[in-house]
Coordinates of N, CA and C in Angstrom, one line a residue:
M95 N -50.4 24.0 8.2 CA -51.1 22.7 9.4 C -50.4 21.4 9.4
M96 N -50.0 21.0 10.1 CA -49.5 19.6 9.9 C -50.0 18.5 10.3
Y97 N -51.5 18.4 10.6 CA -52.5 17.3 11.2 C -51.6 16.4 12.3
G98 N -51.0 16.8 12.8 CA -50.7 15.9 14.2 C -48.9 15.4 13.9
Y99 N -48.5 15.5 12.9 CA -47.3 15.1 12.6 C -46.3 15.8 13.0
G100 N -46.3 16.7 13.3 CA -45.1 17.7 14.0 C -43.9 17.6 13.3
P101 N -42.7 18.0 14.1 CA -41.7 17.5 12.6 C -40.8 16.6 12.7
G102 N -41.6 15.4 12.6 CA -41.6 14.2 12.1 C -40.4 14.2 10.6
F103 N -40.1 14.8 10.4 CA -39.7 14.6 9.1 C -37.7 15.1 9.5
V104 N -37.6 15.8 10.7 CA -36.5 16.3 10.9 C -35.8 15.1 11.9
W105 N -36.6 14.1 12.5 CA -36.5 13.3 13.2 C -35.9 11.6 12.1
M106 N -36.5 12.1 11.1 CA -36.5 10.7 9.9 C -34.8 11.2 9.4
L107 N -34.6 12.6 9.6 CA -33.4 12.9 9.1 C -32.1 12.5 9.8
V108 N -32.6 13.3 11.2 CA -31.6 12.9 12.3 C -31.0 11.1 12.2
F109 N -32.2 10.0 12.4 CA -32.1 8.9 12.1 C -31.2 8.8 10.8
S110 N -31.7 9.0 9.8 CA -31.0 8.4 8.6 C -29.6 8.7 8.8
L111 N -29.5 10.2 9.1 CA -27.6 10.4 9.5 C -27.3 9.2 10.6
V112 N -27.8 9.4 11.6 CA -27.0 8.3 12.5 C -26.4 7.0 11.3
W113 N -27.8 6.2 11.0 CA -27.5 4.6 10.5 C -26.2 5.4 9.4
I114 N -26.3 5.9 9.1 CA -25.3 6.4 7.6 C -23.9 6.4 8.4
A115 N -23.7 7.4 9.3 CA -22.9 7.4 10.3 C -22.3 6.0 10.9
L116 N -23.4 5.3 11.4 CA -23.0 4.1 12.0 C -22.6 3.3 11.0
V117 N -22.7 2.9 9.8 CA -22.5 2.0 8.8 C -21.0 2.4 8.2
V118 N -21.0 3.9 8.6 CA -19.2 4.3 8.1 C -18.0 3.7 9.2
L119 N -18.8 4.2 10.2 CA -18.0 3.9 11.6 C -17.9 2.1 11.3
I120 N -18.7 1.2 11.0 CA -18.5 -0.1 10.9 C -17.1 -0.4 10.0
I121 N -17.1 0.4 8.8 CA -16.7 -0.2 7.8 C -15.4 0.1 8.0
W122 N -14.8 1.7 8.3 CA -13.6 1.8 9.0 C -13.2 1.1 9.9
A123 N -13.9 0.5 11.0 CA -13.6 -0.6 11.7 C -12.5 -1.8 10.9
V124 N -13.9 -2.2 10.4 CA -13.2 -3.3 9.7 C -11.7 -3.3 8.7
V125 N -11.9 -2.3 7.9 CA -10.7 -1.8 7.1 C -9.2 -1.5 8.3
R126 N -9.6 -0.8 9.5 CA -8.5 -1.1 9.9 C -8.0 -2.4 10.7
L127 N -8.9 -3.1 11.4 CA -8.4 -4.6 11.8 C -7.6 -5.0 10.6
V128 N -8.2 -4.9 9.3 CA -7.6 -5.8 8.7 C -6.0 -5.2 8.1
Q129 N -6.3 -4.2 8.8 CA -4.7 -3.2 8.4 C -3.9 -3.8 9.0
D130 N -4.5 -4.1 10.7 CA -3.3 -4.4 11.7 C -3.5 -5.9 11.7
Q131 N -4.1 -6.8 10.8 CA -3.7 -7.7 11.3 C -2.4 -8.2 9.9
R132 N -2.5 -7.4 8.8 CA -1.5 -7.4 8.1 C 0.2 -7.1 8.9
V133 N -0.6 -6.0 10.0 CA 1.1 -5.3 10.3 C 1.3 -6.0 10.8
R134 N 0.0 -7.1 11.9 CA 1.1 -8.1 13.1 C 1.2 -9.2 12.3
R135 N 1.1 -9.7 11.7 CA 1.3 -11.3 10.6 C 3.1 -10.9 10.0
G136 N 3.6 -9.5 9.9 CA 4.1 -9.3 9.2 C 4.6 -9.7 7.9
D137 N 3.2 -9.7 7.1 CA 3.3 -10.0 5.7 C 4.3 -8.8 5.3
P138 N 5.8 -9.5 4.4 CA 6.4 -8.4 3.3 C 5.9 -7.8 2.6
E139 N 6.5 -6.7 2.4 CA 6.3 -6.0 1.2 C 7.4 -6.4 -0.1
P140 N 6.8 -6.7 -1.2 CA 7.1 -7.1 -2.5 C 8.9 -6.8 -2.5
R141 N 9.8 -7.2 -3.0 CA 10.9 -7.0 -2.2 C 11.2 -6.6 -3.8
V142 N 12.4 -5.1 -4.1 CA 12.8 -5.2 -5.6 C 14.6 -5.2 -5.5
D143 N 14.8 -6.1 -6.2 CA 15.6 -6.2 -6.4 C 17.0 -5.3 -6.6
E144 N 18.0 -5.0 -6.4 CA 18.9 -4.1 -6.5 C 19.5 -4.7 -7.8
P145 N 19.7 -3.3 -8.2 CA 20.6 -3.4 -10.1 C 21.6 -4.2 -9.5
E146 N 22.3 -4.5 -8.6 CA 23.8 -5.5 -8.7 C 23.2 -6.4 -8.3
E147 N 22.6 -7.1 -7.9 CA 22.3 -8.5 -7.7 C 22.0 -9.0 -8.9
I148 N 20.8 -7.7 -9.7 CA 20.4 -8.9 -10.6 C 21.8 -9.1 -12.0
L149 N 22.5 -7.8 -11.6 CA 24.0 -8.1 -12.6 C 24.6 -9.2 -12.1
A150 N 25.1 -9.3 -10.7 CA 25.6 -10.4 -10.3 C 25.1 -11.7 -10.6
R151 N 23.3 -12.4 -10.5 CA 22.7 -13.3 -11.2 C 23.0 -13.1 -12.7
R152 N 23.1 -12.7 -13.2 CA 23.3 -12.8 -14.5 C 24.6 -12.7 -14.8
Y153 N 25.8 -12.7 -14.4 CA 27.3 -13.2 -14.2 C 27.0 -14.4 -14.4
A154 N 26.5 -14.8 -12.6 CA 26.6 -16.0 -12.2 C 26.1 -17.1 -13.1
R155 N 25.0 -16.5 -14.3 CA 24.2 -17.9 -15.0 C 25.1 -17.9 -16.4
G156 N 26.0 -17.3 -16.1 CA 27.0 -16.8 -17.8 C 26.7 -15.9 -18.8
E157 N 24.9 -15.2 -18.5 CA 24.4 -14.4 -19.5 C 25.9 -13.9 -20.1
L158 N 26.7 -12.9 -19.1 CA 27.2 -12.1 -18.9 C 28.9 -12.0 -19.0
G159 N 29.6 -12.1 -20.0 CA 31.4 -12.2 -19.7 C 31.8 -11.6 -18.8
T160 N 33.2 -11.8 -18.5 CA 33.7 -10.7 -17.3 C 34.0 -9.3 -17.5
E161 N 34.2 -9.4 -18.9 CA 34.9 -8.0 -18.8 C 33.0 -6.9 -19.1
E162 N 32.3 -7.8 -19.9 CA 30.8 -6.9 -19.5 C 30.6 -6.4 -18.5
Y163 N 30.8 -7.8 -17.4 CA 30.5 -7.9 -16.4 C 30.7 -6.6 -15.1
Q164 N 32.0 -6.1 -15.3 CA 33.1 -5.1 -14.7 C 32.8 -4.0 -14.9
R165 N 32.2 -4.2 -16.7 CA 32.1 -2.6 -17.3 C 30.7 -2.2 -16.7
M166 N 29.8 -3.2 -16.8 CA 28.5 -2.6 -16.0 C 28.1 -2.2 -14.4
R167 N 29.1 -2.8 -13.9 CA 29.3 -2.8 -12.7 C 29.8 -1.4 -11.9
A168 N 31.1 -1.2 -13.1 CA 31.7 0.0 -12.6 C 30.4 1.1 -13.5
E169 N 29.2 1.1 -13.9 CA 28.9 2.4 -14.6 C 27.8 2.1 -13.2
L170 N 27.3 0.9 -12.9 CA 26.6 1.2 -11.6 C 27.1 1.8 -10.7
G171 N 28.1 1.6 -10.2 CA 28.9 2.4 -9.1 C 28.8 3.7 -9.5
E172 N 29.1 4.2 -10.5 CA 29.2 5.6 -11.3 C 27.6 6.9 -10.6
R173 N 26.3 5.5 -10.6 CA 25.5 6.2 -11.3 C 24.7 6.4 -9.5
R174 N 25.5 5.3 -8.9 CA 25.3 5.6 -7.0 C 25.9 6.6 -6.3
R175 N 26.7 6.7 -6.4 CA 27.8 8.0 -6.1 C 26.7 9.3 -6.1
P176 N 26.7 10.2 -4.9 CA 26.0 10.7 -4.7 C 26.9 12.2 -5.3
D177 N 26.0 13.2 -6.3 CA 27.1 14.0 -6.9 C 27.1 15.1 -5.8

């Protein structure tokens, strides 16, 4: 006998699951909103310098001589060509 309580534990389980679903839904909505704001603002992704740009900067700063710059640039060009 249940002494008048009936299937109360079932409703407790149902409402617990509803609350868990509600919390998950709120967290999902907040995450989605934050991601949408980032896209709308246009936050740029971190830029990765191309090897040619790095090489040109090093040459401009005087870290590389002309022959070394030209040799490295030719090597980079060979690597970039599709086989």
